[in-house]
């Protein structure tokens, strides 16, 4: 049993969860599907074949979208739209959006993947100005 499970929730707080177990990988995916899901340059997902999720509250608020003809799946809160973990027991995988966790993530991202699909504006971002708060 994991003595220090990871915890997370959606933006509105309706859905809360706990993850027991270790993450095996952490990928930043630049494919067009993940860019659409995240509304950003890439998705940031943690993967585990052994960790287990417990829904603490709001399980009835979870909606799941499966893209027809693909393995692409996304779960989200039906109230605020926040990305939520997806358990895929048919392939033995738990996929957890990194941003949905409130706990510290102790695994470093393994790789940027699907870089051939990368958005044309997603270059040189490490070199733009960094601001600690909102601009202005």
C-alpha atoms as a PDB file:
ATOM      1  CA  UNK A   1       0.000   0.000   0.000  1.00  0.00           C
ATOM      2  CA  UNK A   2       1.264   3.456  -0.867  1.00  0.00           C
ATOM      3  CA  UNK A   3       1.741   5.483   2.342  1.00  0.00           C
ATOM      4  CA  UNK A   4       1.827   8.792   0.452  1.00  0.00           C
ATOM      5  CA  UNK A   5      -0.670   8.683  -2.417  1.00  0.00           C
ATOM      6  CA  UNK A   6      -0.799  11.447  -5.016  1.00  0.00           C
ATOM      7  CA  UNK A   7      -3.922  13.572  -4.852  1.00  0.00           C
ATOM      8  CA  UNK A   8      -5.654  15.770  -7.360  1.00  0.00           C
ATOM      9  CA  UNK A   9      -8.849  17.468  -8.377  1.00  0.00           C
ATOM     10  CA  UNK A  10     -10.536  19.423 -11.125  1.00  0.00           C
ATOM     11  CA  UNK A  11     -10.544  23.231 -11.192  1.00  0.00           C
ATOM     12  CA  UNK A  12     -14.000  23.600  -9.592  1.00  0.00           C
ATOM     13  CA  UNK A  13     -13.229  20.963  -6.936  1.00  0.00           C
ATOM     14  CA  UNK A  14     -16.230  18.760  -7.756  1.00  0.00           C
ATOM     15  CA  UNK A  15     -14.039  15.782  -8.708  1.00  0.00           C
ATOM     16  CA  UNK A  16     -11.306  14.657  -6.317  1.00  0.00           C
ATOM     17  CA  UNK A  17      -9.092  11.596  -6.577  1.00  0.00           C
ATOM     18  CA  UNK A  18      -6.198   9.729  -5.000  1.00  0.00           C
ATOM     19  CA  UNK A  19      -3.563   7.661  -6.833  1.00  0.00           C
ATOM     20  CA  UNK A  20      -1.722   4.853  -5.061  1.00  0.00           C
ATOM     21  CA  UNK A  21       1.400   3.539  -6.765  1.00  0.00           C
ATOM     22  CA  UNK A  22       4.248   4.756  -8.914  1.00  0.00           C
ATOM     23  CA  UNK A  23       4.272   6.439 -12.295  1.00  0.00           C
ATOM     24  CA  UNK A  24       6.520   4.730 -14.826  1.00  0.00           C
ATOM     25  CA  UNK A  25       6.676   7.417 -17.478  1.00  0.00           C
ATOM     26  CA  UNK A  26       5.877  11.056 -18.171  1.00  0.00           C
ATOM     27  CA  UNK A  27       5.471  12.270 -21.743  1.00  0.00           C
ATOM     28  CA  UNK A  28       4.821  15.666 -23.309  1.00  0.00           C
ATOM     29  CA  UNK A  29       2.833  14.839 -26.453  1.00  0.00           C
ATOM     30  CA  UNK A  30       2.693  17.284 -29.370  1.00  0.00           C
ATOM     31  CA  UNK A  31       0.268  15.321 -31.599  1.00  0.00           C
ATOM     32  CA  UNK A  32      -2.673  17.269 -33.029  1.00  0.00           C
ATOM     33  CA  UNK A  33      -5.140  15.341 -30.834  1.00  0.00           C
ATOM     34  CA  UNK A  34      -3.317  16.202 -27.613  1.00  0.00           C
ATOM     35  CA  UNK A  35      -2.942  19.830 -28.705  1.00  0.00           C
ATOM     36  CA  UNK A  36      -6.721  19.973 -29.238  1.00  0.00           C
ATOM     37  CA  UNK A  37      -7.332  18.301 -25.842  1.00  0.00           C
ATOM     38  CA  UNK A  38      -5.056  20.685 -23.963  1.00  0.00           C
ATOM     39  CA  UNK A  39      -5.610  23.832 -26.006  1.00  0.00           C
ATOM     40  CA  UNK A  40      -1.854  24.306 -25.791  1.00  0.00           C
ATOM     41  CA  UNK A  41       1.452  23.226 -27.324  1.00  0.00           C
ATOM     42  CA  UNK A  42       1.287  19.726 -25.838  1.00  0.00           C
ATOM     43  CA  UNK A  43      -0.348  17.498 -23.277  1.00  0.00           C
ATOM     44  CA  UNK A  44       1.610  16.448 -20.177  1.00  0.00           C
ATOM     45  CA  UNK A  45       0.581  12.965 -19.031  1.00  0.00           C
ATOM     46  CA  UNK A  46       1.900  10.518 -16.452  1.00  0.00           C
ATOM     47  CA  UNK A  47       1.509   6.789 -17.140  1.00  0.00           C
ATOM     48  CA  UNK A  48       1.358   3.737 -14.884  1.00  0.00           C
ATOM     49  CA  UNK A  49       0.580   0.073 -15.410  1.00  0.00           C
ATOM     50  CA  UNK A  50       0.410  -0.615 -11.650  1.00  0.00           C
ATOM     51  CA  UNK A  51      -0.995   2.496  -9.910  1.00  0.00           C
ATOM     52  CA  UNK A  52      -4.631   2.515  -8.841  1.00  0.00           C
ATOM     53  CA  UNK A  53      -7.052   5.421  -8.714  1.00  0.00           C
ATOM     54  CA  UNK A  54      -9.678   6.042  -6.049  1.00  0.00           C
ATOM     55  CA  UNK A  55     -12.347   8.623  -6.789  1.00  0.00           C
ATOM     56  CA  UNK A  56     -12.819  10.537  -3.523  1.00  0.00           C
ATOM     57  CA  UNK A  57     -15.749  12.638  -4.766  1.00  0.00           C
ATOM     58  CA  UNK A  58     -17.576  13.722  -7.885  1.00  0.00           C
ATOM     59  CA  UNK A  59     -17.251  10.534  -9.943  1.00  0.00           C
ATOM     60  CA  UNK A  60     -20.705  11.297 -11.367  1.00  0.00           C
ATOM     61  CA  UNK A  61     -19.255  14.517 -12.856  1.00  0.00           C
ATOM     62  CA  UNK A  62     -16.724  12.655 -15.005  1.00  0.00           C
ATOM     63  CA  UNK A  63     -17.344  12.531 -18.746  1.00  0.00           C
ATOM     64  CA  UNK A  64     -15.180  10.440 -21.045  1.00  0.00           C
ATOM     65  CA  UNK A  65     -14.651  11.054 -24.753  1.00  0.00           C
ATOM     66  CA  UNK A  66     -13.252   8.314 -26.993  1.00  0.00           C
ATOM     67  CA  UNK A  67     -12.200   9.375 -30.479  1.00  0.00           C
ATOM     68  CA  UNK A  68     -13.705   6.924 -32.924  1.00  0.00           C
ATOM     69  CA  UNK A  69     -11.191   4.843 -34.867  1.00  0.00           C
ATOM     70  CA  UNK A  70      -8.348   5.604 -32.445  1.00  0.00           C
ATOM     71  CA  UNK A  71      -7.012   4.813 -28.983  1.00  0.00           C
ATOM     72  CA  UNK A  72      -7.366   8.477 -27.998  1.00  0.00           C
ATOM     73  CA  UNK A  73      -9.382   8.905 -24.777  1.00  0.00           C
ATOM     74  CA  UNK A  74      -9.954  11.962 -22.589  1.00  0.00           C
ATOM     75  CA  UNK A  75     -11.829  12.296 -19.312  1.00  0.00           C
ATOM     76  CA  UNK A  76     -12.902  15.658 -17.939  1.00  0.00           C
ATOM     77  CA  UNK A  77     -15.168  17.299 -15.358  1.00  0.00           C
ATOM     78  CA  UNK A  78     -18.618  17.969 -16.815  1.00  0.00           C
ATOM     79  CA  UNK A  79     -18.847  21.200 -14.777  1.00  0.00           C
ATOM     80  CA  UNK A  80     -15.500  22.960 -15.350  1.00  0.00           C
ATOM     81  CA  UNK A  81     -13.973  20.936 -18.210  1.00  0.00           C
ATOM     82  CA  UNK A  82     -10.701  20.161 -16.404  1.00  0.00           C
ATOM     83  CA  UNK A  83      -8.759  17.161 -17.681  1.00  0.00           C
ATOM     84  CA  UNK A  84      -8.956  14.128 -15.387  1.00  0.00           C
ATOM     85  CA  UNK A  85      -7.236  10.734 -15.161  1.00  0.00           C
ATOM     86  CA  UNK A  86      -8.326   7.923 -17.443  1.00  0.00           C
ATOM     87  CA  UNK A  87      -8.203   4.313 -16.323  1.00  0.00           C
ATOM     88  CA  UNK A  88      -7.851   1.935 -19.270  1.00  0.00           C
ATOM     89  CA  UNK A  89      -7.983  -1.552 -17.729  1.00  0.00           C
ATOM     90  CA  UNK A  90      -8.364  -3.131 -21.189  1.00  0.00           C
ATOM     91  CA  UNK A  91      -4.741  -2.147 -21.907  1.00  0.00           C
ATOM     92  CA  UNK A  92      -3.593  -2.099 -18.263  1.00  0.00           C
ATOM     93  CA  UNK A  93      -2.895   1.615 -18.118  1.00  0.00           C
ATOM     94  CA  UNK A  94      -3.694   4.624 -15.957  1.00  0.00           C
ATOM     95  CA  UNK A  95      -3.109   7.982 -17.674  1.00  0.00           C
ATOM     96  CA  UNK A  96      -2.993  11.042 -15.418  1.00  0.00           C
ATOM     97  CA  UNK A  97      -2.825  14.631 -16.716  1.00  0.00           C
ATOM     98  CA  UNK A  98       0.084  16.133 -14.775  1.00  0.00           C
ATOM     99  CA  UNK A  99      -1.774  19.406 -14.243  1.00  0.00           C
ATOM    100  CA  UNK A 100      -4.639  17.625 -12.478  1.00  0.00           C
ATOM    101  CA  UNK A 101      -2.389  16.667  -9.560  1.00  0.00           C
ATOM    102  CA  UNK A 102      -2.107  18.788  -6.427  1.00  0.00           C
ATOM    103  CA  UNK A 103       0.778  16.644  -5.154  1.00  0.00           C
ATOM    104  CA  UNK A 104       4.400  17.145  -6.048  1.00  0.00           C
ATOM    105  CA  UNK A 105       5.500  15.174  -9.130  1.00  0.00           C
ATOM    106  CA  UNK A 106       8.774  13.401  -8.414  1.00  0.00           C
ATOM    107  CA  UNK A 107       9.309  12.028 -11.910  1.00  0.00           C
ATOM    108  CA  UNK A 108      10.913  14.136 -14.628  1.00  0.00           C
ATOM    109  CA  UNK A 109       9.376  14.126 -18.113  1.00  0.00           C
ATOM    110  CA  UNK A 110      10.937  11.342 -20.199  1.00  0.00           C
ATOM    111  CA  UNK A 111      10.503  12.956 -23.595  1.00  0.00           C
ATOM    112  CA  UNK A 112       8.651  15.277 -25.933  1.00  0.00           C
ATOM    113  CA  UNK A 113       6.803  12.888 -28.280  1.00  0.00           C
ATOM    114  CA  UNK A 114       5.113  13.267 -31.667  1.00  0.00           C
ATOM    115  CA  UNK A 115       7.358  16.251 -32.381  1.00  0.00           C
ATOM    116  CA  UNK A 116       6.727  15.919 -36.118  1.00  0.00           C
ATOM    117  CA  UNK A 117       3.189  17.191 -35.335  1.00  0.00           C
ATOM    118  CA  UNK A 118       4.460  20.095 -33.254  1.00  0.00           C
ATOM    119  CA  UNK A 119       2.696  23.468 -33.675  1.00  0.00           C
ATOM    120  CA  UNK A 120       4.660  25.951 -35.808  1.00  0.00           C
ATOM    121  CA  UNK A 121       4.596  28.517 -32.956  1.00  0.00           C
ATOM    122  CA  UNK A 122       6.111  26.038 -30.475  1.00  0.00           C
ATOM    123  CA  UNK A 123       9.765  26.855 -31.134  1.00  0.00           C
ATOM    124  CA  UNK A 124      12.251  28.786 -29.017  1.00  0.00           C
ATOM    125  CA  UNK A 125       9.818  29.176 -26.122  1.00  0.00           C
ATOM    126  CA  UNK A 126      12.625  28.731 -23.573  1.00  0.00           C
ATOM    127  CA  UNK A 127      14.050  32.057 -24.736  1.00  0.00           C
ATOM    128  CA  UNK A 128      11.021  34.336 -24.376  1.00  0.00           C
ATOM    129  CA  UNK A 129      10.559  36.676 -21.399  1.00  0.00           C
ATOM    130  CA  UNK A 130       9.509  35.078 -18.110  1.00  0.00           C
ATOM    131  CA  UNK A 131       7.094  36.974 -15.841  1.00  0.00           C
ATOM    132  CA  UNK A 132       6.247  35.713 -12.330  1.00  0.00           C
ATOM    133  CA  UNK A 133       2.684  37.060 -12.357  1.00  0.00           C
ATOM    134  CA  UNK A 134       0.333  38.530 -14.923  1.00  0.00           C
ATOM    135  CA  UNK A 135       1.777  41.026 -17.418  1.00  0.00           C
ATOM    136  CA  UNK A 136       1.244  44.720 -16.805  1.00  0.00           C
END
